[in-house]
PDB file of C-alpha atoms in Angstrom:
ATOM      1  CA  GLN K   1      72.264  50.280  90.789  1.00 83.00           C
ATOM      2  CA  SER K   2      73.760  51.321  87.460  1.00 86.00           C
ATOM      3  CA  ALA K   3      73.680  54.896  86.272  1.00 91.00           C
ATOM      4  CA  LEU K   4      72.572  53.740  82.831  1.00 97.00           C
ATOM      5  CA  THR K   5      69.522  51.457  82.415  1.00 98.00           C
ATOM      6  CA  GLN K   6      69.557  48.529  79.972  1.00 98.00           C
ATOM      7  CA  GLU K   7      67.242  45.628  79.418  1.00 98.00           C
ATOM      8  CA  VAL K   8      68.318  42.576  81.402  1.00 97.00           C
ATOM      9  CA  SER K   9      67.754  40.232  78.479  1.00 98.00           C
ATOM     10  CA  VAL K  10      66.786  40.312  74.827  1.00 98.00           C
ATOM     11  CA  SER K  11      66.384  37.462  72.447  1.00 97.00           C
ATOM     12  CA  GLY K  12      65.898  37.000  68.742  1.00 97.00           C
ATOM     13  CA  THR K  13      66.194  34.462  65.945  1.00 97.00           C
ATOM     14  CA  VAL K  14      68.852  34.193  63.297  1.00 97.00           C
ATOM     15  CA  GLY K  15      68.348  36.901  60.691  1.00 96.00           C
ATOM     16  CA  GLN K  16      66.016  39.009  62.878  1.00 97.00           C
ATOM     17  CA  LYS K  17      66.637  42.641  63.835  1.00 97.00           C
ATOM     18  CA  VAL K  18      67.018  43.404  67.505  1.00 98.00           C
ATOM     19  CA  THR K  19      67.432  46.679  69.312  1.00 98.00           C
ATOM     20  CA  LEU K  20      69.082  47.156  72.697  1.00 98.00           C
ATOM     21  CA  SER K  21      68.479  50.393  74.604  1.00 98.00           C
ATOM     22  CA  CYS K  22      70.425  52.444  77.149  1.00 98.00           C
ATOM     23  CA  THR K  23      68.754  55.159  79.073  1.00 98.00           C
ATOM     24  CA  GLY K  24      70.493  57.798  81.085  1.00 98.00           C
ATOM     25  CA  ASN K  25      70.082  61.524  81.763  1.00 97.00           C
ATOM     26  CA  SER K  26      71.139  64.884  80.454  1.00 97.00           C
ATOM     27  CA  ASN K  27      74.539  64.704  82.251  1.00 97.00           C
ATOM     28  CA  ASN K  28      75.599  61.509  80.494  1.00 97.00           C
ATOM     29  CA  VAL K  29      73.743  59.998  77.472  1.00 97.00           C
ATOM     30  CA  GLY K  30      72.156  63.344  76.658  1.00 96.00           C
ATOM     31  CA  SER K  31      75.467  65.107  76.415  1.00 95.00           C
ATOM     32  CA  PHE K  32      78.092  62.582  75.243  1.00 95.00           C
ATOM     33  CA  GLY K  33      78.581  59.800  72.723  1.00 94.00           C
ATOM     34  CA  VAL K  34      77.644  56.377  73.977  1.00 96.00           C
ATOM     35  CA  ALA K  35      79.897  53.338  73.446  1.00 97.00           C
ATOM     36  CA  TRP K  36      78.742  49.738  73.327  1.00 97.00           C
ATOM     37  CA  TYR K  37      80.905  46.857  74.456  1.00 97.00           C
ATOM     38  CA  GLN K  38      80.397  43.152  73.662  1.00 97.00           C
ATOM     39  CA  GLU K  39      81.445  40.409  76.037  1.00 94.00           C
ATOM     40  CA  ILE K  40      81.358  36.824  75.047  1.00 87.00           C
ATOM     41  CA  PHE K  41      81.468  34.414  77.965  1.00 76.00           C
ATOM     42  CA  HIS K  42      84.060  36.422  80.028  1.00 68.00           C
ATOM     43  CA  GLY K  43      86.421  36.596  77.115  1.00 75.00           C
ATOM     44  CA  GLY K  44      87.094  40.252  77.741  1.00 87.00           C
ATOM     45  CA  PRO K  45      85.137  43.167  76.275  1.00 95.00           C
ATOM     46  CA  LYS K  46      85.277  44.305  72.697  1.00 95.00           C
ATOM     47  CA  THR K  47      84.076  47.628  71.390  1.00 95.00           C
ATOM     48  CA  VAL K  48      81.302  47.317  68.776  1.00 96.00           C
ATOM     49  CA  MET K  49      79.998  50.923  68.478  1.00 94.00           C
ATOM     50  CA  PHE K  50      80.711  54.490  69.506  1.00 91.00           C
ATOM     51  CA  GLY K  51      77.899  56.836  68.752  1.00 84.00           C
ATOM     52  CA  ASN K  52      76.942  55.823  65.257  1.00 84.00           C
ATOM     53  CA  SER K  53      80.519  55.010  64.281  1.00 89.00           C
ATOM     54  CA  LEU K  54      81.553  51.330  63.649  1.00 93.00           C
ATOM     55  CA  PRO K  55      85.044  50.428  64.794  1.00 91.00           C
ATOM     56  CA  SER K  56      87.281  48.655  62.357  1.00 91.00           C
ATOM     57  CA  GLY K  57      86.460  44.944  62.004  1.00 92.00           C
ATOM     58  CA  ILE K  58      82.942  45.182  63.365  1.00 95.00           C
ATOM     59  CA  PRO K  59      80.321  43.968  60.792  1.00 96.00           C
ATOM     60  CA  ASP K  60      78.002  46.593  59.420  1.00 94.00           C
ATOM     61  CA  ARG K  61      74.915  44.774  60.724  1.00 96.00           C
ATOM     62  CA  PHE K  62      75.665  46.708  63.921  1.00 96.00           C
ATOM     63  CA  SER K  63      74.398  50.290  64.074  1.00 95.00           C
ATOM     64  CA  GLY K  64      74.002  52.884  66.807  1.00 95.00           C
ATOM     65  CA  SER K  65      71.703  55.849  67.376  1.00 95.00           C
ATOM     66  CA  LYS K  66      70.553  58.209  70.078  1.00 95.00           C
ATOM     67  CA  SER K  67      67.509  60.191  70.842  1.00 96.00           C
ATOM     68  CA  GLY K  68      67.534  62.539  73.786  1.00 97.00           C
ATOM     69  CA  THR K  69      68.697  60.491  76.816  1.00 97.00           C
ATOM     70  CA  THR K  70      68.294  57.073  75.257  1.00 98.00           C
ATOM     71  CA  ALA K  71      70.884  55.412  73.013  1.00 97.00           C
ATOM     72  CA  SER K  72      70.289  52.271  71.032  1.00 97.00           C
ATOM     73  CA  LEU K  73      72.314  49.504  69.438  1.00 97.00           C
ATOM     74  CA  THR K  74      70.626  47.697  66.596  1.00 97.00           C
ATOM     75  CA  ILE K  75      71.773  44.403  65.107  1.00 97.00           C
ATOM     76  CA  SER K  76      70.225  43.760  61.781  1.00 95.00           C
ATOM     77  CA  GLY K  77      70.461  40.176  60.544  1.00 94.00           C
ATOM     78  CA  LEU K  78      71.231  38.582  63.898  1.00 97.00           C
ATOM     79  CA  GLN K  79      73.927  35.859  63.757  1.00 97.00           C
ATOM     80  CA  PRO K  80      74.708  33.086  66.253  1.00 96.00           C
ATOM     81  CA  GLU K  81      78.027  34.716  67.097  1.00 95.00           C
ATOM     82  CA  ASP K  82      76.206  37.805  68.264  1.00 97.00           C
ATOM     83  CA  GLU K  83      75.093  35.999  71.404  1.00 96.00           C
ATOM     84  CA  ALA K  84      76.874  37.890  74.210  1.00 96.00           C
ATOM     85  CA  ASP K  85      76.415  40.412  76.978  1.00 96.00           C
ATOM     86  CA  TYR K  86      76.302  44.022  75.788  1.00 97.00           C
ATOM     87  CA  TYR K  87      77.178  47.017  77.894  1.00 98.00           C
ATOM     88  CA  CYS K  88      76.608  50.708  77.123  1.00 98.00           C
ATOM     89  CA  SER K  89      78.896  53.365  78.572  1.00 98.00           C
ATOM     90  CA  THR K  90      79.605  57.104  78.499  1.00 97.00           C
ATOM     91  CA  TRP K  91      81.025  60.020  80.488  1.00 96.00           C
ATOM     92  CA  ASP K  92      78.931  61.644  83.228  1.00 96.00           C
ATOM     93  CA  SER K  93      79.813  65.336  83.555  1.00 95.00           C
ATOM     94  CA  SER K  94      78.059  65.787  86.921  1.00 96.00           C
ATOM     95  CA  LEU K  95      79.878  62.911  88.556  1.00 94.00           C
ATOM     96  CA  SER K  96      83.157  63.190  86.588  1.00 94.00           C
ATOM     97  CA  VAL K  97      83.263  59.494  86.030  1.00 96.00           C
ATOM     98  CA  VAL K  98      82.687  56.912  83.320  1.00 97.00           C
ATOM     99  CA  VAL K  99      79.337  55.140  83.819  1.00 97.00           C
ATOM    100  CA  PHE K 100      78.180  51.800  82.574  1.00 98.00           C
ATOM    101  CA  GLY K 101      74.799  50.145  82.132  1.00 98.00           C
ATOM    102  CA  GLY K 102      74.028  46.913  83.930  1.00 97.00           C
ATOM    103  CA  GLY K 103      74.335  44.982  80.635  1.00 97.00           C
ATOM    104  CA  THR K 104      71.979  43.145  78.412  1.00 98.00           C
ATOM    105  CA  LYS K 105      72.188  39.416  77.761  1.00 97.00           C
ATOM    106  CA  LEU K 106      71.428  38.801  74.127  1.00 97.00           C
ATOM    107  CA  THR K 107      70.359  35.310  73.263  1.00 97.00           C
ATOM    108  CA  VAL K 108      70.140  34.070  69.698  1.00 96.00           C
ATOM    109  CA  LEU K 109      67.449  31.412  69.440  1.00 92.00           C
TER     110      LEU K 109
ATOM    111  CA  GLU I   1      98.924  45.885  66.189  1.00 94.00           C
ATOM    112  CA  VAL I   2      97.703  47.494  69.397  1.00 95.00           C
ATOM    113  CA  GLN I   3      98.218  45.241  72.432  1.00 96.00           C
ATOM    114  CA  LEU I   4      97.565  45.650  76.116  1.00 97.00           C
ATOM    115  CA  LEU I   5      98.912  43.097  78.606  1.00 97.00           C
ATOM    116  CA  GLU I   6      97.901  43.218  82.251  1.00 97.00           C
ATOM    117  CA  SER I   7      99.796  41.585  85.052  1.00 98.00           C
ATOM    118  CA  GLY I   8     100.199  41.714  88.857  1.00 97.00           C
ATOM    119  CA  GLY I   9      96.908  40.034  89.942  1.00 97.00           C
ATOM    120  CA  GLY I  10      96.743  37.428  92.550  1.00 97.00           C
ATOM    121  CA  LEU I  11      95.632  36.703  96.078  1.00 97.00           C
ATOM    122  CA  VAL I  12      95.865  39.613  98.474  1.00 97.00           C
ATOM    123  CA  GLN I  13      94.644  39.945 102.096  1.00 97.00           C
ATOM    124  CA  PRO I  14      92.076  42.603 103.037  1.00 97.00           C
ATOM    125  CA  GLY I  15      93.981  45.690 104.056  1.00 94.00           C
ATOM    126  CA  GLY I  16      97.072  44.614 102.122  1.00 97.00           C
ATOM    127  CA  SER I  17      98.351  46.151  98.877  1.00 97.00           C
ATOM    128  CA  LEU I  18      98.794  45.090  95.245  1.00 98.00           C
ATOM    129  CA  ARG I  19     100.000  46.824  92.149  1.00 98.00           C
ATOM    130  CA  LEU I  20      98.580  45.969  88.730  1.00 98.00           C
ATOM    131  CA  SER I  21     100.517  46.807  85.544  1.00 98.00           C
ATOM    132  CA  CYS I  22      99.488  47.102  81.890  1.00 98.00           C
ATOM    133  CA  VAL I  23     102.239  47.152  79.272  1.00 98.00           C
ATOM    134  CA  VAL I  24     101.127  48.450  75.940  1.00 98.00           C
ATOM    135  CA  SER I  25     102.483  48.318  72.380  1.00 97.00           C
ATOM    136  CA  GLY I  26     101.452  49.341  68.900  1.00 97.00           C
ATOM    137  CA  PHE I  27     100.603  52.997  69.515  1.00 96.00           C
ATOM    138  CA  THR I  28     102.069  56.180  70.903  1.00 97.00           C
ATOM    139  CA  PHE I  29     101.237  55.622  74.610  1.00 96.00           C
ATOM    140  CA  SER I  30     101.496  59.281  75.728  1.00 95.00           C
ATOM    141  CA  ARG I  31      98.878  60.418  73.217  1.00 96.00           C
ATOM    142  CA  TYR I  32      96.028  58.439  74.758  1.00 96.00           C
ATOM    143  CA  ALA I  33      94.192  58.310  78.012  1.00 97.00           C
ATOM    144  CA  MET I  34      93.930  54.987  79.738  1.00 97.00           C
ATOM    145  CA  ASN I  35      91.416  53.247  81.971  1.00 98.00           C
ATOM    146  CA  TRP I  36      91.005  50.408  84.397  1.00 98.00           C
ATOM    147  CA  VAL I  37      87.719  48.549  84.317  1.00 98.00           C
ATOM    148  CA  ARG I  38      86.799  45.564  86.471  1.00 97.00           C
ATOM    149  CA  GLN I  39      84.238  42.773  86.525  1.00 96.00           C
ATOM    150  CA  ALA I  40      83.363  40.985  89.661  1.00 96.00           C
ATOM    151  CA  PRO I  41      82.326  37.332  89.503  1.00 94.00           C
ATOM    152  CA  GLY I  42      78.818  37.138  88.065  1.00 92.00           C
ATOM    153  CA  LYS I  43      78.546  40.939  87.735  1.00 94.00           C
ATOM    154  CA  GLY I  44      78.697  43.505  85.017  1.00 95.00           C
ATOM    155  CA  LEU I  45      81.458  45.897  83.998  1.00 96.00           C
ATOM    156  CA  GLU I  46      82.510  48.622  86.408  1.00 97.00           C
ATOM    157  CA  TRP I  47      84.777  51.452  85.533  1.00 98.00           C
ATOM    158  CA  VAL I  48      87.464  51.925  88.205  1.00 98.00           C
ATOM    159  CA  SER I  49      89.790  54.724  87.150  1.00 98.00           C
ATOM    160  CA  GLY I  50      91.031  56.821  84.234  1.00 97.00           C
ATOM    161  CA  LEU I  51      94.099  58.928  83.434  1.00 96.00           C
ATOM    162  CA  SER I  52      94.793  61.439  80.783  1.00 94.00           C
ATOM    163  CA  GLY I  53      97.621  60.976  78.274  1.00 92.00           C
ATOM    164  CA  SER I  54      99.904  63.396  80.079  1.00 91.00           C
ATOM    165  CA  GLY I  55      99.059  61.856  83.440  1.00 91.00           C
ATOM    166  CA  THR I  56      97.806  65.217  84.735  1.00 93.00           C
ATOM    167  CA  ASN I  57      94.177  64.387  85.148  1.00 94.00           C
ATOM    168  CA  THR I  58      92.991  61.392  87.171  1.00 96.00           C
ATOM    169  CA  TYR I  59      89.561  60.166  87.761  1.00 96.00           C
ATOM    170  CA  TYR I  60      88.254  57.515  90.206  1.00 97.00           C
ATOM    171  CA  ALA I  61      84.994  55.679  90.930  1.00 97.00           C
ATOM    172  CA  ASP I  62      83.643  56.452  94.392  1.00 96.00           C
ATOM    173  CA  SER I  63      84.057  52.832  95.349  1.00 97.00           C
ATOM    174  CA  VAL I  64      87.912  53.074  95.097  1.00 98.00           C
ATOM    175  CA  LYS I  65      88.606  56.751  95.660  1.00 98.00           C
ATOM    176  CA  GLY I  66      91.230  57.206  98.425  1.00 97.00           C
ATOM    177  CA  ARG I  67      92.319  53.601  98.242  1.00 98.00           C
ATOM    178  CA  PHE I  68      93.496  53.063  94.632  1.00 98.00           C
ATOM    179  CA  THR I  69      95.883  55.209  92.654  1.00 98.00           C
ATOM    180  CA  ILE I  70      96.281  55.223  88.897  1.00 98.00           C
ATOM    181  CA  SER I  71      99.536  56.274  87.237  1.00 97.00           C
ATOM    182  CA  ARG I  72     101.559  55.817  84.135  1.00 97.00           C
ATOM    183  CA  ASP I  73     105.204  55.707  82.950  1.00 96.00           C
ATOM    184  CA  ASN I  74     105.160  57.027  79.421  1.00 94.00           C
ATOM    185  CA  SER I  75     108.834  56.156  78.986  1.00 95.00           C
ATOM    186  CA  LYS I  76     108.038  52.462  79.631  1.00 97.00           C
ATOM    187  CA  ASN I  77     104.625  52.353  77.941  1.00 97.00           C
ATOM    188  CA  THR I  78     103.106  51.144  81.151  1.00 98.00           C
ATOM    189  CA  LEU I  79      99.918  51.855  83.112  1.00 98.00           C
ATOM    190  CA  PHE I  80      99.674  51.077  86.833  1.00 98.00           C
ATOM    191  CA  LEU I  81      96.925  50.652  89.408  1.00 98.00           C
ATOM    192  CA  GLN I  82      98.102  50.682  92.996  1.00 98.00           C
ATOM    193  CA  MET I  83      95.485  48.985  95.168  1.00 98.00           C
ATOM    194  CA  ASN I  84      95.846  49.858  98.863  1.00 98.00           C
ATOM    195  CA  SER I  85      93.517  48.558 101.605  1.00 97.00           C
ATOM    196  CA  PRO I  86      91.668  46.234  99.210  1.00 97.00           C
ATOM    197  CA  ARG I  87      88.391  44.824 100.375  1.00 97.00           C
ATOM    198  CA  ALA I  88      86.568  41.568  99.517  1.00 97.00           C
ATOM    199  CA  GLU I  89      84.287  43.549  97.170  1.00 97.00           C
ATOM    200  CA  ASP I  90      87.362  44.469  95.101  1.00 98.00           C
ATOM    201  CA  THR I  91      87.683  40.845  93.997  1.00 98.00           C
ATOM    202  CA  ALA I  92      87.327  40.990  90.265  1.00 97.00           C
ATOM    203  CA  ARG I  93      89.015  40.641  86.889  1.00 97.00           C
ATOM    204  CA  TYR I  94      90.735  43.931  86.054  1.00 98.00           C
ATOM    205  CA  TYR I  95      90.976  45.128  82.521  1.00 98.00           C
ATOM    206  CA  CYS I  96      93.257  47.814  81.078  1.00 98.00           C
ATOM    207  CA  ALA I  97      91.548  49.754  78.341  1.00 97.00           C
ATOM    208  CA  LYS I  98      92.893  52.394  75.953  1.00 97.00           C
ATOM    209  CA  SER I  99      90.920  55.535  75.345  1.00 95.00           C
ATOM    210  CA  SER I 100      90.239  56.668  71.818  1.00 92.00           C
ATOM    211  CA  GLY I 101      91.651  60.096  72.672  1.00 89.00           C
ATOM    212  CA  VAL I 102      93.970  61.985  74.952  1.00 87.00           C
ATOM    213  CA  LEU I 103      91.244  62.550  77.481  1.00 85.00           C
ATOM    214  CA  ILE I 104      88.636  60.402  79.261  1.00 85.00           C
ATOM    215  CA  ALA I 105      85.586  62.657  78.909  1.00 85.00           C
ATOM    216  CA  GLY I 106      83.846  62.382  75.589  1.00 82.00           C
ATOM    217  CA  TYR I 107      85.956  59.495  74.325  1.00 88.00           C
ATOM    218  CA  TYR I 108      85.461  55.774  74.468  1.00 93.00           C
ATOM    219  CA  MET I 109      87.508  52.655  75.202  1.00 95.00           C
ATOM    220  CA  ASP I 110      88.637  51.239  71.866  1.00 94.00           C
ATOM    221  CA  VAL I 111      91.075  48.511  72.803  1.00 95.00           C
ATOM    222  CA  TRP I 112      91.014  46.181  75.799  1.00 96.00           C
ATOM    223  CA  GLY I 113      93.469  43.800  77.394  1.00 96.00           C
ATOM    224  CA  LYS I 114      92.598  40.275  78.470  1.00 94.00           C
ATOM    225  CA  GLY I 115      92.662  41.148  82.135  1.00 96.00           C
ATOM    226  CA  THR I 116      94.264  40.010  85.371  1.00 97.00           C
ATOM    227  CA  THR I 117      92.372  38.498  88.291  1.00 97.00           C
ATOM    228  CA  VAL I 118      92.505  39.941  91.831  1.00 98.00           C
ATOM    229  CA  ASN I 119      91.212  37.861  94.730  1.00 98.00           C
ATOM    230  CA  VAL I 120      90.861  39.686  98.057  1.00 98.00           C
ATOM    231  CA  SER I 121      90.631  37.162 100.802  1.00 96.00           C
ATOM    232  CA  SER I 122      92.155  36.214 104.142  1.00 94.00           C
TER     233      SER I 122
END
């Protein structure tokens, strides 16, 4: 069982806006920035968001936010190449480890 | 360009040992913490271990604590993961990931390698 809870699957059509969520507690999501990693067919992870900061090279249709112990990754204007598995992650101060969510499979219809 | 290249994976027997390496380039290695993250077949990402830039602070997932050891050689721009007494459940693709800062806590993994595969089997 993962420390962070994510939807198992989310789907959307091209051009649609979708939001993925990541729920933790006060020791992790509630206290630290949350990163989002994209994995396309076991090609190795790629960082697409940290907090609400976009890494270099990531399109600005990706955005991040957080409210309390839930972080969100929003993709506005969904593209076929966005189809991937998405994982959220952050530091947990009570466990002194990095924690991951179980991952969300995003399907572009 | 920042690059991370893992090596050392392969077939290892349960109870044996294996050492993974990650050679980096394109940034000042000693200024950044580093991580190992793995993905078992059909499973999600699992953080394994992290190490501060100086090598002073180490962190481990409970699943590997006491069996795996993370270390670094800043003079050779290389990160290591010594895997002792591996188990079948350690079978996974292991990724080296650079932290965005000198510490693990409060930072994120901004650059990833392509990974190396470890298969624990008799």
